[in-house]
PDB file of C-alpha atoms and ligand atoms in Angstrom:
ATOM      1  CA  UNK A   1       0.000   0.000   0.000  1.00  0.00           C
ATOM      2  CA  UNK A   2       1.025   3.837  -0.487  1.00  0.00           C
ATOM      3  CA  UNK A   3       3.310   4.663   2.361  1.00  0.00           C
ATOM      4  CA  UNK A   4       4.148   8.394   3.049  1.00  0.00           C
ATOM      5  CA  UNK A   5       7.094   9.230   5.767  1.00  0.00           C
ATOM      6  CA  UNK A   6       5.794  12.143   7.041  1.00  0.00           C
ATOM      7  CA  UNK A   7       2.546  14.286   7.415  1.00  0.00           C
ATOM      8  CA  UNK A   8       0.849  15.762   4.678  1.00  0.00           C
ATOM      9  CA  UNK A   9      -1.223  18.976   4.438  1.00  0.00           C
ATOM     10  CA  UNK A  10      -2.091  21.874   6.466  1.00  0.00           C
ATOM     11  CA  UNK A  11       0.733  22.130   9.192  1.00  0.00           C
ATOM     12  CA  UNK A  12       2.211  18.779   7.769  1.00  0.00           C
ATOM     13  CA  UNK A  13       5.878  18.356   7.228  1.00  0.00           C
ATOM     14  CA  UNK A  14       5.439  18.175   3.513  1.00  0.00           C
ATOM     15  CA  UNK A  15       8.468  16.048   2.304  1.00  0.00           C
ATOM     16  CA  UNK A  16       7.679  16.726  -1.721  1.00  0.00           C
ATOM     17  CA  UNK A  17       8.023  12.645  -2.157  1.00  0.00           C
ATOM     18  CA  UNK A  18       5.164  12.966   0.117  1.00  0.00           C
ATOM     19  CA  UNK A  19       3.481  15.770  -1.427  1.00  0.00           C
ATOM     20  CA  UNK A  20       3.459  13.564  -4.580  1.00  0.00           C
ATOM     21  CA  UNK A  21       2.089  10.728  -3.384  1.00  0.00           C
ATOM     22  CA  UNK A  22      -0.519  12.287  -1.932  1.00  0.00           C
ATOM     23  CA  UNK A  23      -0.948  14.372  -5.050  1.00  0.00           C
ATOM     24  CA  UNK A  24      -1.151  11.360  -7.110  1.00  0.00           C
ATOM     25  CA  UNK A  25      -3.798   9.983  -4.627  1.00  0.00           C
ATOM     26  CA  UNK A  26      -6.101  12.486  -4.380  1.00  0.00           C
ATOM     27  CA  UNK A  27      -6.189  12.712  -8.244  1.00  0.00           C
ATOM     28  CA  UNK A  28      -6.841   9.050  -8.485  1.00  0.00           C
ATOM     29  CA  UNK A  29     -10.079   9.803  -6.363  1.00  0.00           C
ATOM     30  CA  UNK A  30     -11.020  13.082  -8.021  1.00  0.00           C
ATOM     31  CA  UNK A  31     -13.988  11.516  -9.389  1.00  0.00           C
ATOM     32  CA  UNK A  32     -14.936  11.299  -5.966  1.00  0.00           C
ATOM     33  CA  UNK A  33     -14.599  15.270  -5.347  1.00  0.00           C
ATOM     34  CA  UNK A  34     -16.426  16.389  -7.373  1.00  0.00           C
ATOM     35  CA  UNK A  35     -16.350  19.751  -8.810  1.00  0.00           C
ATOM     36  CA  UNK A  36     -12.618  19.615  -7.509  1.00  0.00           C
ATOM     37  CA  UNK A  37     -10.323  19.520 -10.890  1.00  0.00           C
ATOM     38  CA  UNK A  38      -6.929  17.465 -11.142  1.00  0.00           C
ATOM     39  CA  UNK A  39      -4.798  18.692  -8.961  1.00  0.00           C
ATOM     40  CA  UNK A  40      -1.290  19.722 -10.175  1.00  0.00           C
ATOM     41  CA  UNK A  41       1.459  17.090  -9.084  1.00  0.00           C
ATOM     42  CA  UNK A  42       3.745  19.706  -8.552  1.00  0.00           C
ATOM     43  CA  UNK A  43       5.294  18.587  -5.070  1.00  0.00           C
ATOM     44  CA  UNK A  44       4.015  21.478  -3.122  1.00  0.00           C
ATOM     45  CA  UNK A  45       1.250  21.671  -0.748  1.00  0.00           C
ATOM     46  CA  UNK A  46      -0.805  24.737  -1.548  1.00  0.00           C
ATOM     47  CA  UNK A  47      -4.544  25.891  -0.843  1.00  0.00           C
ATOM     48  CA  UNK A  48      -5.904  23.716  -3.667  1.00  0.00           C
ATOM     49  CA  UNK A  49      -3.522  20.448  -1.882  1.00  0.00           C
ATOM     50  CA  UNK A  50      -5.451  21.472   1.038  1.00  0.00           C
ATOM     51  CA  UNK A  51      -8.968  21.650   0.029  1.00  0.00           C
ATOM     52  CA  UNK A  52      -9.022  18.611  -1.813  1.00  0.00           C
ATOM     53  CA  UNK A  53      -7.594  16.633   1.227  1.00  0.00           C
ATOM     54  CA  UNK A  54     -10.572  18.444   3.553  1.00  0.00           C
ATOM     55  CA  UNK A  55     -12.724  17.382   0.490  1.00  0.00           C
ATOM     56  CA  UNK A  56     -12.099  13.812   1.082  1.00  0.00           C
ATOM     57  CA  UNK A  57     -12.447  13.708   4.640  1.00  0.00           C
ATOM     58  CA  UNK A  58     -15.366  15.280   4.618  1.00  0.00           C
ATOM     59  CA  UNK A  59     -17.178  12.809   1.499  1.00  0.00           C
ATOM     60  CA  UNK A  60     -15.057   9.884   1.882  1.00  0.00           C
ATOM     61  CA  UNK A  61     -13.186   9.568   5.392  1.00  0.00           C
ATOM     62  CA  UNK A  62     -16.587  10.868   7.243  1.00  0.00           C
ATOM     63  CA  UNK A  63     -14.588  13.619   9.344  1.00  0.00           C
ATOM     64  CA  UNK A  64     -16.954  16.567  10.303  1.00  0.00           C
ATOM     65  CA  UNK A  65     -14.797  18.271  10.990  1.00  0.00           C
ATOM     66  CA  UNK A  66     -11.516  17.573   8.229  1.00  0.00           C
ATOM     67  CA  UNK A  67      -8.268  19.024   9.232  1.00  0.00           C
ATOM     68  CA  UNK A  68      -6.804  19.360   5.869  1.00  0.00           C
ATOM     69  CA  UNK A  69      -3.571  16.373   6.678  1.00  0.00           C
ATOM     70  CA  UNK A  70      -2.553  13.075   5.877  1.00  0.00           C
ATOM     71  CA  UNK A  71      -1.047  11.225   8.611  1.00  0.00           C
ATOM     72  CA  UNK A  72       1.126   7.932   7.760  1.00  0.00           C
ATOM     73  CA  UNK A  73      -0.856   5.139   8.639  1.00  0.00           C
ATOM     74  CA  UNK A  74      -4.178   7.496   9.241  1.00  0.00           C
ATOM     75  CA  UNK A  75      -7.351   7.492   8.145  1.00  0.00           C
ATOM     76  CA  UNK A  76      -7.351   9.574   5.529  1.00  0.00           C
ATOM     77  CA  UNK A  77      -3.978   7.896   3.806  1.00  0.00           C
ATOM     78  CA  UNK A  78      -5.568   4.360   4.218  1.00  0.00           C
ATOM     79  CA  UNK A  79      -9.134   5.341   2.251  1.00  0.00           C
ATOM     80  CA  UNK A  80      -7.414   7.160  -0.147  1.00  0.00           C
ATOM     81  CA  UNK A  81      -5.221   4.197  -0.905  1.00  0.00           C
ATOM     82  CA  UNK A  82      -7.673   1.598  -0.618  1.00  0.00           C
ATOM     83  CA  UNK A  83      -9.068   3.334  -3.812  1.00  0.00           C
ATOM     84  CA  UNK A  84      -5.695   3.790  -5.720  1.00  0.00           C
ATOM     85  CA  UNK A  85      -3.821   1.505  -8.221  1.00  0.00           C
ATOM     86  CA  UNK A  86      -1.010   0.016  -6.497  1.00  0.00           C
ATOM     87  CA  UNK A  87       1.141   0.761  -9.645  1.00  0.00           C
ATOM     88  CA  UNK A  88       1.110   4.111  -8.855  1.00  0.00           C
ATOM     89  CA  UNK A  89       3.628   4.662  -6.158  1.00  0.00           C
ATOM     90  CA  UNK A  90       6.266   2.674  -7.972  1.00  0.00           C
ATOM     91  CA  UNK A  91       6.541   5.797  -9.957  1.00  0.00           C
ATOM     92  CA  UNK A  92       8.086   7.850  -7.508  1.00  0.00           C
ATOM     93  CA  UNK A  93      11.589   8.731  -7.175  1.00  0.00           C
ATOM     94  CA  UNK A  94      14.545  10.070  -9.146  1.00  0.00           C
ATOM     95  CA  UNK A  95      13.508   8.462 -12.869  1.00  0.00           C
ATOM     96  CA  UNK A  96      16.949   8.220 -14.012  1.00  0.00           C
ATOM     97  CA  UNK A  97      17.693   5.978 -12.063  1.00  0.00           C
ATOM     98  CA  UNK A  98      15.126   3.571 -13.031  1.00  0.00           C
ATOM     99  CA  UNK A  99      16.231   0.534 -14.699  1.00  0.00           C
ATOM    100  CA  UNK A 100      16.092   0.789 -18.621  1.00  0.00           C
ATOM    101  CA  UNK A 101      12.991  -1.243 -18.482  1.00  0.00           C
ATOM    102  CA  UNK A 102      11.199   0.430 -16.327  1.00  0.00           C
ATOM    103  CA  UNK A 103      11.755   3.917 -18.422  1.00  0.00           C
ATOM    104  CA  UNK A 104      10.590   1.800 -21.413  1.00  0.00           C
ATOM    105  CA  UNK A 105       7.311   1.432 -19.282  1.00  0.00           C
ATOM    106  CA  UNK A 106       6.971   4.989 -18.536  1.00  0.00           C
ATOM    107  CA  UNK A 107       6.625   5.993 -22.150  1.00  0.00           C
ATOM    108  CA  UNK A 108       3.471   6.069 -23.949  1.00  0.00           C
ATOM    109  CA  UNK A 109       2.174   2.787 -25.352  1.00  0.00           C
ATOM    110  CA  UNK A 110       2.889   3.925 -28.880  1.00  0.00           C
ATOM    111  CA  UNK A 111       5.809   5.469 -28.467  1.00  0.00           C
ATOM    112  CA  UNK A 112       7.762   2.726 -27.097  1.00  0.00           C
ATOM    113  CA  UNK A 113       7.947   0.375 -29.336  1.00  0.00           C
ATOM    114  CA  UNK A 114       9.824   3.163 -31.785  1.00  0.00           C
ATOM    115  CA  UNK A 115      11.953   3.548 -29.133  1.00  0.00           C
ATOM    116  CA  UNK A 116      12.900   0.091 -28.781  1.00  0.00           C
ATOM    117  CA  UNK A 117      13.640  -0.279 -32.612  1.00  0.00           C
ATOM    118  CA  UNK A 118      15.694   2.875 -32.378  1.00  0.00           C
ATOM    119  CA  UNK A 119      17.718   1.328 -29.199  1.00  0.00           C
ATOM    120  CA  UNK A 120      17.892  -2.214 -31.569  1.00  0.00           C
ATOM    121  CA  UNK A 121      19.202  -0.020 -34.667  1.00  0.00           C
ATOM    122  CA  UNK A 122      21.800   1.843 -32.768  1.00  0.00           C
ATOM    123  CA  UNK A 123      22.885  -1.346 -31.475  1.00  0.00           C
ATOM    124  CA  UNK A 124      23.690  -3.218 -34.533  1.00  0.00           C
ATOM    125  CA  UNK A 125      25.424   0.154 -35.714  1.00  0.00           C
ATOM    126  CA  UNK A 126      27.939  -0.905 -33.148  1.00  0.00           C
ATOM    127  CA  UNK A 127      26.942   1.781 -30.554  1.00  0.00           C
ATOM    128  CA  UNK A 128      26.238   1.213 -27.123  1.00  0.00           C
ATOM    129  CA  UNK A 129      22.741   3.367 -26.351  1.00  0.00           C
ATOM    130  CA  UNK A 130      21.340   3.765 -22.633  1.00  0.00           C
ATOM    131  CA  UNK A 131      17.824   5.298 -22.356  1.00  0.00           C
ATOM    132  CA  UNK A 132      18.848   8.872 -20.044  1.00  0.00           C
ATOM    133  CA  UNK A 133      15.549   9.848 -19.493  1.00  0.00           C
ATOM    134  CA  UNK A 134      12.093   8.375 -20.460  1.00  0.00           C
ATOM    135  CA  UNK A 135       9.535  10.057 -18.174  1.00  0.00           C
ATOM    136  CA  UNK A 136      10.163  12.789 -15.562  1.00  0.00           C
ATOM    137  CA  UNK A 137       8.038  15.269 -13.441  1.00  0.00           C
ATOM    138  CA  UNK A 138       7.474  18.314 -13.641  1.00  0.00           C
ATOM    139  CA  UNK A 139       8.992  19.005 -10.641  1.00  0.00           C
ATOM    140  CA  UNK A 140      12.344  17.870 -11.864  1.00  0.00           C
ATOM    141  CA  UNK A 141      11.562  19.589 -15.142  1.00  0.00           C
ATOM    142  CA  UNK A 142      11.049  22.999 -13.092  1.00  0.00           C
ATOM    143  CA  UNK A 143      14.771  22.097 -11.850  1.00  0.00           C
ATOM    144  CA  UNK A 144      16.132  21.253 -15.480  1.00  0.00           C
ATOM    145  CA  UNK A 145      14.367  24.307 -16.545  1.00  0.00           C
ATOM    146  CA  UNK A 146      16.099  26.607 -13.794  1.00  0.00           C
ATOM    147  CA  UNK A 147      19.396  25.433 -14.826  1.00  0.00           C
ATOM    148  CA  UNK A 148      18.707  25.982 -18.340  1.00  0.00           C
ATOM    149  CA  UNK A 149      19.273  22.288 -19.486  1.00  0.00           C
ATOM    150  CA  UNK A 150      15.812  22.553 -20.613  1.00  0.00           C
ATOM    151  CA  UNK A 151      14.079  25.314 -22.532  1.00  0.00           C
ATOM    152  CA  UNK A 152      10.377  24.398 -21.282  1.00  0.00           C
ATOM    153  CA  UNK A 153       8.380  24.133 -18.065  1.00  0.00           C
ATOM    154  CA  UNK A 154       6.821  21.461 -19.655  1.00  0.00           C
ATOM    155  CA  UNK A 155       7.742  19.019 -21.780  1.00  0.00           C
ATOM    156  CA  UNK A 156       6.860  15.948 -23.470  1.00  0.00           C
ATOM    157  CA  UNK A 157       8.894  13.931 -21.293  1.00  0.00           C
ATOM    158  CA  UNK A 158       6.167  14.705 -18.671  1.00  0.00           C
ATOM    159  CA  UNK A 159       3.243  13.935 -20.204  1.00  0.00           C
ATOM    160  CA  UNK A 160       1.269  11.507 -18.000  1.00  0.00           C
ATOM    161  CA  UNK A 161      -2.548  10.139 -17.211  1.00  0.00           C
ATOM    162  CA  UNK A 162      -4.602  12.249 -15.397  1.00  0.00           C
ATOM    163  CA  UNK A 163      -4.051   9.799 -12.908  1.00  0.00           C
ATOM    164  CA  UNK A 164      -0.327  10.658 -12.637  1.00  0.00           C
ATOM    165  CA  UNK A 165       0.796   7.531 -14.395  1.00  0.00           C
ATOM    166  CA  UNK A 166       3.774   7.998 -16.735  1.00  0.00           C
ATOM    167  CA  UNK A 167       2.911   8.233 -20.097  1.00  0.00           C
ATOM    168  CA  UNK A 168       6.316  10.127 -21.829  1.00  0.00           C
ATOM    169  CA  UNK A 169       6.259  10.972 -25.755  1.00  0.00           C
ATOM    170  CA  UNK A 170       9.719  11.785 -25.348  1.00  0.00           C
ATOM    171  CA  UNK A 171      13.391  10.089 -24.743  1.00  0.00           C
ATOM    172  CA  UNK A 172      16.907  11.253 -23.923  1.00  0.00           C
ATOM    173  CA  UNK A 173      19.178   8.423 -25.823  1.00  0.00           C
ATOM    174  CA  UNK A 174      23.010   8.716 -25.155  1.00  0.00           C
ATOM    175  CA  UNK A 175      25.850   7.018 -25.912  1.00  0.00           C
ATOM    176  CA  UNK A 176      26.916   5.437 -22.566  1.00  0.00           C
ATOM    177  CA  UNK A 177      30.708   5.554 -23.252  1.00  0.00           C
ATOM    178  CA  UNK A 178      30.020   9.077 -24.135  1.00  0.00           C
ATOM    179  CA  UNK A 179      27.552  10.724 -22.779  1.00  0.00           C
ATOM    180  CA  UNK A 180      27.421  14.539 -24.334  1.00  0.00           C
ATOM    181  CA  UNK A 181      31.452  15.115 -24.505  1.00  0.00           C
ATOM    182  CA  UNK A 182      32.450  16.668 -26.964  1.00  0.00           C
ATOM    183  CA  UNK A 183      34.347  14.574 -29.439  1.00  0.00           C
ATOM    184  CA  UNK A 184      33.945  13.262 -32.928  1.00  0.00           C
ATOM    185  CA  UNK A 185      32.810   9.829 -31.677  1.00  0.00           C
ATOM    186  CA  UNK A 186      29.503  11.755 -29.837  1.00  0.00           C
ATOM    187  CA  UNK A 187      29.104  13.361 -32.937  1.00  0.00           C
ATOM    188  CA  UNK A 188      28.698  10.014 -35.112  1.00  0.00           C
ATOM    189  CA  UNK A 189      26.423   8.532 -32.245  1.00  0.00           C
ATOM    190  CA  UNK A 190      23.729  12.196 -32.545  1.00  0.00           C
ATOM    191  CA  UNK A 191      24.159  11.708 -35.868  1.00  0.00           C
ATOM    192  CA  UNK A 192      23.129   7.736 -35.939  1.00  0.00           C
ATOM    193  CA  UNK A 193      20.514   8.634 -33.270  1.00  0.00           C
ATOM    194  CA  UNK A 194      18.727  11.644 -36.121  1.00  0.00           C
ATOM    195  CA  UNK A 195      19.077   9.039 -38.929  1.00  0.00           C
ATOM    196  CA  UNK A 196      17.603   5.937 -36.647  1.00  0.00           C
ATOM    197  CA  UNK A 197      15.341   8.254 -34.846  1.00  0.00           C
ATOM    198  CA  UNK A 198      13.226   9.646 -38.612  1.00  0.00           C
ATOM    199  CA  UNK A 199      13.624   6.204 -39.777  1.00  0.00           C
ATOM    200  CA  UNK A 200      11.026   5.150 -36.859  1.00  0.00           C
ATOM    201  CA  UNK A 201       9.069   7.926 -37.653  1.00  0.00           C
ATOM    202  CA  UNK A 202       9.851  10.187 -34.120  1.00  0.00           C
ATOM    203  CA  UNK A 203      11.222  13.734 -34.603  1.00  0.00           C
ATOM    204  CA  UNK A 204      14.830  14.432 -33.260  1.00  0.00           C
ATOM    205  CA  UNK A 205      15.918  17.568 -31.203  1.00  0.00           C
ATOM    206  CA  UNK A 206      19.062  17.857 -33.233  1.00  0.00           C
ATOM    207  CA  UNK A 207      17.213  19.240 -35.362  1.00  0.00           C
ATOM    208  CA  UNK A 208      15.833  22.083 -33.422  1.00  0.00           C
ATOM    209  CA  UNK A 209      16.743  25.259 -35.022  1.00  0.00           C
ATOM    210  CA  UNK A 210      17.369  27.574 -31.965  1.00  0.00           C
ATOM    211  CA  UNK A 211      18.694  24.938 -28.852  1.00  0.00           C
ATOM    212  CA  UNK A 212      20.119  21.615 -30.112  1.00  0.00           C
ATOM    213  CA  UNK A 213      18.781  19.125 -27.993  1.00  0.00           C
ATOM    214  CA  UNK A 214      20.835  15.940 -29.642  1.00  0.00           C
ATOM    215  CA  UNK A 215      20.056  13.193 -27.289  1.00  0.00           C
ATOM    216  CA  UNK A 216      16.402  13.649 -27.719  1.00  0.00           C
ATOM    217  CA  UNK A 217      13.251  12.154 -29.318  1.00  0.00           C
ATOM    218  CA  UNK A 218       9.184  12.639 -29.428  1.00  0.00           C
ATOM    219  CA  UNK A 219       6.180  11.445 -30.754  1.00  0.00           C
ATOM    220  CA  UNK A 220       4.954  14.539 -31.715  1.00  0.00           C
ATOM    221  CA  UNK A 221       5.684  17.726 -33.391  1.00  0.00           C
ATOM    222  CA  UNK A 222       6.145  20.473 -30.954  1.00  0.00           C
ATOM    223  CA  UNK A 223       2.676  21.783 -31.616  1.00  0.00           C
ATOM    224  CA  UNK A 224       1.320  19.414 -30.108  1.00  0.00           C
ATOM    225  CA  UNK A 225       2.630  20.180 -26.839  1.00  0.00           C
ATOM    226  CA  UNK A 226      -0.240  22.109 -25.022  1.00  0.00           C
ATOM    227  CA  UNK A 227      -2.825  19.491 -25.861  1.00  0.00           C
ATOM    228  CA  UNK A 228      -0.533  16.784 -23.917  1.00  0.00           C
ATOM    229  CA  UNK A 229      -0.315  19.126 -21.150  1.00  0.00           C
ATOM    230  CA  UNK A 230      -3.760  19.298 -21.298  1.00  0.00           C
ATOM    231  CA  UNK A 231      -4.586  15.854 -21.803  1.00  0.00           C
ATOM    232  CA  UNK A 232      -1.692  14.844 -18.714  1.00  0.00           C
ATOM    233  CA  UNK A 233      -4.128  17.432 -16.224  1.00  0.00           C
ATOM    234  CA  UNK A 234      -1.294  19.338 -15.982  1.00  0.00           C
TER     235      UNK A 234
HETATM  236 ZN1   ZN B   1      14.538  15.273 -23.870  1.00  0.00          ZN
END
C-alpha cells in the first residue's frame, strides 16, 4: 500500500516525495470530489492540496470536521489508498535511475515500441545506447528548466494520465561511453541517433533550429505540446 514518511497537508511536514504521493492519490479519487479539478502534481502543498484533502475527509473519510492532513498510517492515507492503483507509487523517485525497463514502461504505449527499434538499430550500428531519461516530473523539469538544461516548463517527457501515471512521448538516448562530450565519436552517435530516430518515424531535437537538444526524441511535433499538457491534467 502507499506509504508516506511524514505528514501531509495543512501544518504537515510536507516532504515533496510525500506531497506527490498524496498528489497522485487524491487525483486518483477526483472523481470522488467532485467539482474539484486534477490537482497539479507539482510537489508542493498549496490551498488547492489542502482543500481537496478536507474534500475527502469530509465525502469519503466521514470527518466533520476535516483538518486538511494526511497522517502515515491514518485514516485519511488508508481510504485514499484503498481506492488507488497500487502501480502508482512505484513511480516515484529520481527516474533516471530507473532501470532501462522500467523507463521503457513509462513511455506512452505507442511510443515505445519506436523507441525500442531505435535502441535495436543503434545497437547493430555498433553503438552502445542507454535510455537517459524516459519520463520525468514536472517538478524535476522545473529544476532542469532553472538550470537551463531545458528550454520548457513542460515538456513531453512529462506527459502523463490524469491519474499521474507515466505516459512520456519523449526520450533522452546517449551514448553510454560518451555521454554529451564533446568529441567526434559523440558526434557520429547524434548523428546515428537523427538518422535511426526519422527512420522510426519520431522527430529528433538535433534538429531544433534555436537549442540543439541531440540526445532527444518525441512522438509529436512540438505543436502538439499544449494538448498533452492538457490531456496529462497538468
Ligand atoms: Zn529530452
Amino acid at each position: 500500500m502507499s506509504t508516506i514518511k511524514g505528514s501531509v497537508g495543512k501544518g504537515g511536514q510536507n516532504n515533496p516525495l510525500d506531497v506527490e504521493i498524496i498528489q497522485k492519490l487524491l487525483n486518483r479519487n477526483i472523481g470522488l470530489l467532485s467539482p474539484l479539478r486534477l490537482l497539479k502534481v507539482d510537489r508542493r502543498v498549496g490551498p488547492q492540496t489542502i482543500n481537496a484533502i478536507e474534500v475527502f475527509q469530509r465525502r469519503v473519510v466521514g470527518m466533520q470536521r476535516p483538518d486538511g492532513r494526511v497522517d502515515p498510517n491514518g485514516k485519511t492515507i488508508r481510504k485514499l489508498a484503498a481506492q488507488a492503483q497500487p502501480a502508482l507509487e512505484q513511480w516515484t523517485g529520481d527516474s533516471r535511475k530507473w532501470s532501462e525497463e522500467k523507463k521503457l514502461q513509462s513511455l506512452n504505449a505507442q511510443f515505445r515500441p519506436k523507441v525500442s527499434t531505435l535502441l535495436n538499430a543503434l545497437r547493430l550500428r555498433g553503438f552502445q545506447p542507454k535510455l537517459f531519461y524516459g519520463w520525468r516530473s514536472v517538478a524535476v523539469q522545473q529544476e532542469l528548466y532553472k538550470k537551463g538544461r531545458s528550454k520548457v516548463r513542460f515538456s513531453f517527457h512529462n506527459a502523463q494520465a490524469p491519474s499521474g501515471v507515466p505516459n512520456a512521448y519523449a526520450a533522452d538516448i546517449i551514448d553510454k561511453r560518451y555521454a554529451w562530450s564533446e568529441s567526434e565519436e559523440t558526434q557520429k552517435f547524434w548523428k546515428a541517433l537523427g538518422e535511426e530516430a526519422k527512420k522510426a518515424g519520431l522527430y529528433w531535437g538535433g534538429d531544433w533550429v534555436n537549442f540543439k537538444d541531440w540526445a532527444h526524441v518525441q512522438f509529436y511535433p512540438n505543436s502538439a505540446l499544449q494538448r498533452v499538457k492538457q490531456e496529462s491534467g497538468l
